[in-house]
Amino acid sequence: MPASPTPAAKNRTVPDRATALALHSLAQRLERELLAALESDSSQAAVDRLETISACCDQLADALQQIDSQLAQSVLESLRLGLDRYACDLYQRGGWEHLDDARRTTLLSRHAIRLTQAKGVGPASAQVLFVNGISDPERLHQLTPEVLDEIEGLNAAVLARLKSDLKATRGKEAGAQGKLQRGK
């Protein structure tokens, strides 16, 4: 007797052939754009492709959302994280210098937004962190308080919250590590 479907499986929509072909086409376009950006001779050329890549991601997210919201989130989360890291790297290499203020602001807002997931980081602080080479909360939590002190543009309250959060996170990690070692 076949197992009954899980609640998540009941909420999925099976795509028709046209939808599946459209998703495949979007994925291929995204792949082509990513490869072209990675193979670009200059950082500027790669940055110019970021907008197209981001648009492809948005279209893919919308299409996947209609089929399965959990699938959409899991598939696109790592892709967007990689894009944000790549955009940050390109910024650090001077790849954004040719952009006008409007395009720079749009890209900065789009690729720094993930940092607002960190406790106490708003959009303005996220942008300051991003232009200083920190693309996401995972990279932020790898910093030391001393490195945070060197970042110009963070106000004292944000800096204090970030340091406190780093200290708390490291304390929890050290406690968990100690428990693992004692358990051996």
PDB file of C-alpha atoms in Angstrom:
ATOM      1  CA  MET A   1       0.000   0.000   0.000  1.00  0.00           C
ATOM      2  CA  PRO A   2       1.566   3.363  -0.982  1.00  0.00           C
ATOM      3  CA  ALA A   3       2.390   5.814   1.766  1.00  0.00           C
ATOM      4  CA  SER A   4       0.076   8.779   2.095  1.00  0.00           C
ATOM      5  CA  PRO A   5       1.527  12.067   0.908  1.00  0.00           C
ATOM      6  CA  THR A   6       3.049  14.414   3.447  1.00  0.00           C
ATOM      7  CA  PRO A   7       1.279  17.715   4.136  1.00  0.00           C
ATOM      8  CA  ALA A   8       3.987  19.559   2.188  1.00  0.00           C
ATOM      9  CA  ALA A   9       3.528  17.233  -0.789  1.00  0.00           C
ATOM     10  CA  LYS A  10      -0.229  17.875  -0.768  1.00  0.00           C
ATOM     11  CA  ASN A  11       0.422  21.620  -1.203  1.00  0.00           C
ATOM     12  CA  ARG A  12       2.649  21.192  -4.249  1.00  0.00           C
ATOM     13  CA  THR A  13       1.411  21.895  -7.725  1.00  0.00           C
ATOM     14  CA  VAL A  14       2.694  19.560 -10.399  1.00  0.00           C
ATOM     15  CA  PRO A  15       3.893  21.750 -13.261  1.00  0.00           C
ATOM     16  CA  ASP A  16       2.557  21.163 -16.721  1.00  0.00           C
ATOM     17  CA  ARG A  17       4.969  20.659 -19.606  1.00  0.00           C
ATOM     18  CA  ALA A  18       4.887  24.330 -20.643  1.00  0.00           C
ATOM     19  CA  THR A  19       5.754  25.445 -17.102  1.00  0.00           C
ATOM     20  CA  ALA A  20       8.526  22.875 -16.862  1.00  0.00           C
ATOM     21  CA  LEU A  21       9.971  24.049 -20.193  1.00  0.00           C
ATOM     22  CA  ALA A  22       9.766  27.687 -19.076  1.00  0.00           C
ATOM     23  CA  LEU A  23      11.610  26.820 -15.838  1.00  0.00           C
ATOM     24  CA  HIS A  24      14.232  24.946 -17.813  1.00  0.00           C
ATOM     25  CA  SER A  25      14.677  27.916 -20.140  1.00  0.00           C
ATOM     26  CA  LEU A  26      15.046  30.305 -17.183  1.00  0.00           C
ATOM     27  CA  ALA A  27      17.593  28.019 -15.538  1.00  0.00           C
ATOM     28  CA  GLN A  28      19.594  27.824 -18.774  1.00  0.00           C
ATOM     29  CA  ARG A  29      19.530  31.602 -19.186  1.00  0.00           C
ATOM     30  CA  LEU A  30      20.662  32.041 -15.589  1.00  0.00           C
ATOM     31  CA  GLU A  31      23.472  29.553 -16.139  1.00  0.00           C
ATOM     32  CA  ARG A  32      24.625  31.330 -19.329  1.00  0.00           C
ATOM     33  CA  GLU A  33      24.622  34.722 -17.620  1.00  0.00           C
ATOM     34  CA  LEU A  34      26.502  33.421 -14.580  1.00  0.00           C
ATOM     35  CA  LEU A  35      29.136  31.743 -16.718  1.00  0.00           C
ATOM     36  CA  ALA A  36      29.512  34.856 -18.861  1.00  0.00           C
ATOM     37  CA  ALA A  37      29.958  36.981 -15.736  1.00  0.00           C
ATOM     38  CA  LEU A  38      32.533  34.585 -14.304  1.00  0.00           C
ATOM     39  CA  GLU A  39      34.422  34.456 -17.608  1.00  0.00           C
ATOM     40  CA  SER A  40      34.354  38.230 -18.144  1.00  0.00           C
ATOM     41  CA  ASP A  41      37.657  39.905 -18.854  1.00  0.00           C
ATOM     42  CA  SER A  42      36.853  42.726 -16.471  1.00  0.00           C
ATOM     43  CA  SER A  43      35.051  43.282 -13.207  1.00  0.00           C
ATOM     44  CA  GLN A  44      32.978  45.987 -14.882  1.00  0.00           C
ATOM     45  CA  ALA A  45      31.653  43.574 -17.508  1.00  0.00           C
ATOM     46  CA  ALA A  46      30.765  41.081 -14.773  1.00  0.00           C
ATOM     47  CA  VAL A  47      28.936  43.776 -12.791  1.00  0.00           C
ATOM     48  CA  ASP A  48      26.947  44.731 -15.866  1.00  0.00           C
ATOM     49  CA  ARG A  49      25.628  41.151 -15.962  1.00  0.00           C
ATOM     50  CA  LEU A  50      24.555  41.207 -12.291  1.00  0.00           C
ATOM     51  CA  GLU A  51      21.303  42.980 -13.107  1.00  0.00           C
ATOM     52  CA  THR A  52      20.374  40.354 -15.703  1.00  0.00           C
ATOM     53  CA  ILE A  53      21.362  37.554 -13.336  1.00  0.00           C
ATOM     54  CA  SER A  54      19.261  39.084 -10.560  1.00  0.00           C
ATOM     55  CA  ALA A  55      16.279  39.440 -12.888  1.00  0.00           C
ATOM     56  CA  CYS A  56      16.634  35.763 -13.889  1.00  0.00           C
ATOM     57  CA  CYS A  57      16.711  34.789 -10.208  1.00  0.00           C
ATOM     58  CA  ASP A  58      13.565  36.802  -9.538  1.00  0.00           C
ATOM     59  CA  GLN A  59      11.746  35.192 -12.472  1.00  0.00           C
ATOM     60  CA  LEU A  60      12.855  31.740 -11.377  1.00  0.00           C
ATOM     61  CA  ALA A  61      11.749  32.462  -7.807  1.00  0.00           C
ATOM     62  CA  ASP A  62       8.318  33.602  -8.968  1.00  0.00           C
ATOM     63  CA  ALA A  63       7.862  30.520 -11.123  1.00  0.00           C
ATOM     64  CA  LEU A  64       9.049  28.107  -8.429  1.00  0.00           C
ATOM     65  CA  GLN A  65       6.911  29.869  -5.809  1.00  0.00           C
ATOM     66  CA  GLN A  66       3.809  28.935  -7.790  1.00  0.00           C
ATOM     67  CA  ILE A  67       4.832  25.274  -7.720  1.00  0.00           C
ATOM     68  CA  ASP A  68       6.305  24.872  -4.231  1.00  0.00           C
ATOM     69  CA  SER A  69       7.252  27.727  -1.900  1.00  0.00           C
ATOM     70  CA  GLN A  70       9.643  25.583   0.180  1.00  0.00           C
ATOM     71  CA  LEU A  71      11.420  24.415  -2.954  1.00  0.00           C
ATOM     72  CA  ALA A  72      11.698  27.994  -4.199  1.00  0.00           C
ATOM     73  CA  GLN A  73      13.214  29.149  -0.946  1.00  0.00           C
ATOM     74  CA  SER A  74      15.749  26.341  -0.632  1.00  0.00           C
ATOM     75  CA  VAL A  75      16.836  26.422  -4.268  1.00  0.00           C
ATOM     76  CA  LEU A  76      17.272  30.170  -4.463  1.00  0.00           C
ATOM     77  CA  GLU A  77      18.728  30.852  -1.012  1.00  0.00           C
ATOM     78  CA  SER A  78      22.174  29.477  -1.795  1.00  0.00           C
ATOM     79  CA  LEU A  79      22.114  30.981  -5.283  1.00  0.00           C
ATOM     80  CA  ARG A  80      21.357  34.458  -3.920  1.00  0.00           C
ATOM     81  CA  LEU A  81      23.985  34.077  -1.206  1.00  0.00           C
ATOM     82  CA  GLY A  82      26.574  33.261  -3.860  1.00  0.00           C
ATOM     83  CA  LEU A  83      25.445  36.201  -5.980  1.00  0.00           C
ATOM     84  CA  ASP A  84      25.701  38.583  -3.029  1.00  0.00           C
ATOM     85  CA  ARG A  85      29.209  37.340  -2.277  1.00  0.00           C
ATOM     86  CA  TYR A  86      30.207  37.672  -5.922  1.00  0.00           C
ATOM     87  CA  ALA A  87      28.760  41.199  -6.107  1.00  0.00           C
ATOM     88  CA  CYS A  88      30.669  42.155  -2.964  1.00  0.00           C
ATOM     89  CA  ASP A  89      33.884  40.749  -4.383  1.00  0.00           C
ATOM     90  CA  LEU A  90      33.372  42.692  -7.602  1.00  0.00           C
ATOM     91  CA  TYR A  91      32.760  45.854  -5.570  1.00  0.00           C
ATOM     92  CA  GLN A  92      36.015  45.313  -3.695  1.00  0.00           C
ATOM     93  CA  ARG A  93      37.889  44.880  -6.990  1.00  0.00           C
ATOM     94  CA  GLY A  94      36.563  48.181  -8.343  1.00  0.00           C
ATOM     95  CA  GLY A  95      34.026  46.633 -10.676  1.00  0.00           C
ATOM     96  CA  TRP A  96      31.315  49.083  -9.671  1.00  0.00           C
ATOM     97  CA  GLU A  97      33.292  52.269 -10.388  1.00  0.00           C
ATOM     98  CA  HIS A  98      31.774  52.742 -13.847  1.00  0.00           C
ATOM     99  CA  LEU A  99      28.182  52.656 -12.583  1.00  0.00           C
ATOM    100  CA  ASP A 100      26.126  55.806 -12.246  1.00  0.00           C
ATOM    101  CA  ASP A 101      24.737  56.604  -8.797  1.00  0.00           C
ATOM    102  CA  ALA A 102      21.289  55.178  -9.517  1.00  0.00           C
ATOM    103  CA  ARG A 103      22.604  51.778 -10.682  1.00  0.00           C
ATOM    104  CA  ARG A 104      25.143  51.641  -7.859  1.00  0.00           C
ATOM    105  CA  THR A 105      22.426  52.386  -5.295  1.00  0.00           C
ATOM    106  CA  THR A 106      20.098  49.772  -6.789  1.00  0.00           C
ATOM    107  CA  LEU A 107      22.780  47.066  -6.786  1.00  0.00           C
ATOM    108  CA  LEU A 108      23.975  48.004  -3.319  1.00  0.00           C
ATOM    109  CA  SER A 109      20.455  47.857  -1.892  1.00  0.00           C
ATOM    110  CA  ARG A 110      19.793  44.530  -3.563  1.00  0.00           C
ATOM    111  CA  HIS A 111      23.015  42.773  -2.589  1.00  0.00           C
ATOM    112  CA  ALA A 112      23.441  44.219   0.916  1.00  0.00           C
ATOM    113  CA  ILE A 113      19.893  43.415   2.063  1.00  0.00           C
ATOM    114  CA  ARG A 114      20.841  39.946   3.351  1.00  0.00           C
ATOM    115  CA  LEU A 115      22.912  41.656   6.061  1.00  0.00           C
ATOM    116  CA  THR A 116      19.721  43.036   7.607  1.00  0.00           C
ATOM    117  CA  GLN A 117      19.041  39.473   8.784  1.00  0.00           C
ATOM    118  CA  ALA A 118      21.781  40.037  11.361  1.00  0.00           C
ATOM    119  CA  LYS A 119      20.531  41.341  14.694  1.00  0.00           C
ATOM    120  CA  GLY A 120      20.743  45.133  14.894  1.00  0.00           C
ATOM    121  CA  VAL A 121      21.671  45.749  11.249  1.00  0.00           C
ATOM    122  CA  GLY A 122      19.393  48.024   9.252  1.00  0.00           C
ATOM    123  CA  PRO A 123      19.623  48.904   5.556  1.00  0.00           C
ATOM    124  CA  ALA A 124      22.110  51.775   6.020  1.00  0.00           C
ATOM    125  CA  SER A 125      24.452  49.710   8.207  1.00  0.00           C
ATOM    126  CA  ALA A 126      24.118  46.789   5.791  1.00  0.00           C
ATOM    127  CA  GLN A 127      25.358  49.006   2.976  1.00  0.00           C
ATOM    128  CA  VAL A 128      28.297  50.231   5.065  1.00  0.00           C
ATOM    129  CA  LEU A 129      29.256  46.638   5.850  1.00  0.00           C
ATOM    130  CA  PHE A 130      28.863  45.590   2.213  1.00  0.00           C
ATOM    131  CA  VAL A 131      31.149  48.311   0.844  1.00  0.00           C
ATOM    132  CA  ASN A 132      33.680  47.172   3.435  1.00  0.00           C
ATOM    133  CA  GLY A 133      33.712  43.635   2.031  1.00  0.00           C
ATOM    134  CA  ILE A 134      31.124  41.941   4.252  1.00  0.00           C
ATOM    135  CA  SER A 135      28.413  40.409   2.099  1.00  0.00           C
ATOM    136  CA  ASP A 136      26.237  38.411   4.477  1.00  0.00           C
ATOM    137  CA  PRO A 137      25.561  37.536   8.137  1.00  0.00           C
ATOM    138  CA  GLU A 138      27.786  34.454   7.998  1.00  0.00           C
ATOM    139  CA  ARG A 139      30.782  36.557   6.999  1.00  0.00           C
ATOM    140  CA  LEU A 140      29.835  39.214   9.538  1.00  0.00           C
ATOM    141  CA  HIS A 141      29.904  36.653  12.349  1.00  0.00           C
ATOM    142  CA  GLN A 142      33.392  35.537  11.310  1.00  0.00           C
ATOM    143  CA  LEU A 143      34.804  38.973  12.145  1.00  0.00           C
ATOM    144  CA  THR A 144      36.560  39.904  15.330  1.00  0.00           C
ATOM    145  CA  PRO A 145      35.545  42.941  17.392  1.00  0.00           C
ATOM    146  CA  GLU A 146      38.842  44.545  16.386  1.00  0.00           C
ATOM    147  CA  VAL A 147      38.000  44.257  12.693  1.00  0.00           C
ATOM    148  CA  LEU A 148      34.565  45.744  13.352  1.00  0.00           C
ATOM    149  CA  ASP A 149      36.267  48.711  15.032  1.00  0.00           C
ATOM    150  CA  GLU A 150      38.117  49.430  11.776  1.00  0.00           C
ATOM    151  CA  ILE A 151      34.931  49.787   9.716  1.00  0.00           C
ATOM    152  CA  GLU A 152      34.221  53.443   9.112  1.00  0.00           C
ATOM    153  CA  GLY A 153      30.621  54.550   8.887  1.00  0.00           C
ATOM    154  CA  LEU A 154      29.005  52.338  11.518  1.00  0.00           C
ATOM    155  CA  ASN A 155      27.496  54.340  14.341  1.00  0.00           C
ATOM    156  CA  ALA A 156      28.449  53.559  17.924  1.00  0.00           C
ATOM    157  CA  ALA A 157      25.125  51.906  18.798  1.00  0.00           C
ATOM    158  CA  VAL A 158      25.280  49.509  15.826  1.00  0.00           C
ATOM    159  CA  LEU A 159      28.921  48.735  16.547  1.00  0.00           C
ATOM    160  CA  ALA A 160      28.125  47.967  20.206  1.00  0.00           C
ATOM    161  CA  ARG A 161      25.214  45.678  19.226  1.00  0.00           C
ATOM    162  CA  LEU A 162      27.331  43.831  16.680  1.00  0.00           C
ATOM    163  CA  LYS A 163      30.159  43.309  19.163  1.00  0.00           C
ATOM    164  CA  SER A 164      27.721  42.114  21.806  1.00  0.00           C
ATOM    165  CA  ASP A 165      26.130  39.705  19.339  1.00  0.00           C
ATOM    166  CA  LEU A 166      29.552  38.410  18.265  1.00  0.00           C
ATOM    167  CA  LYS A 167      30.527  37.845  21.886  1.00  0.00           C
ATOM    168  CA  ALA A 168      27.252  36.022  22.627  1.00  0.00           C
ATOM    169  CA  THR A 169      27.535  33.888  19.492  1.00  0.00           C
ATOM    170  CA  ARG A 170      31.118  32.936  20.268  1.00  0.00           C
ATOM    171  CA  GLY A 171      30.168  32.128  23.858  1.00  0.00           C
ATOM    172  CA  LYS A 172      27.416  29.773  22.669  1.00  0.00           C
ATOM    173  CA  GLU A 173      29.779  28.149  20.152  1.00  0.00           C
ATOM    174  CA  ALA A 174      32.454  27.668  22.804  1.00  0.00           C
ATOM    175  CA  GLY A 175      29.878  26.123  25.163  1.00  0.00           C
ATOM    176  CA  ALA A 176      28.642  23.757  22.476  1.00  0.00           C
ATOM    177  CA  GLN A 177      32.221  22.814  21.551  1.00  0.00           C
ATOM    178  CA  GLY A 178      32.990  22.066  25.209  1.00  0.00           C
ATOM    179  CA  LYS A 179      29.940  19.812  25.466  1.00  0.00           C
ATOM    180  CA  LEU A 180      31.018  17.931  22.340  1.00  0.00           C
ATOM    181  CA  GLN A 181      34.522  17.403  23.677  1.00  0.00           C
ATOM    182  CA  ARG A 182      33.277  16.225  27.080  1.00  0.00           C
ATOM    183  CA  GLY A 183      30.893  13.820  25.340  1.00  0.00           C
ATOM    184  CA  LYS A 184      33.721  11.998  23.543  1.00  0.00           C
TER     185      LYS A 184
END
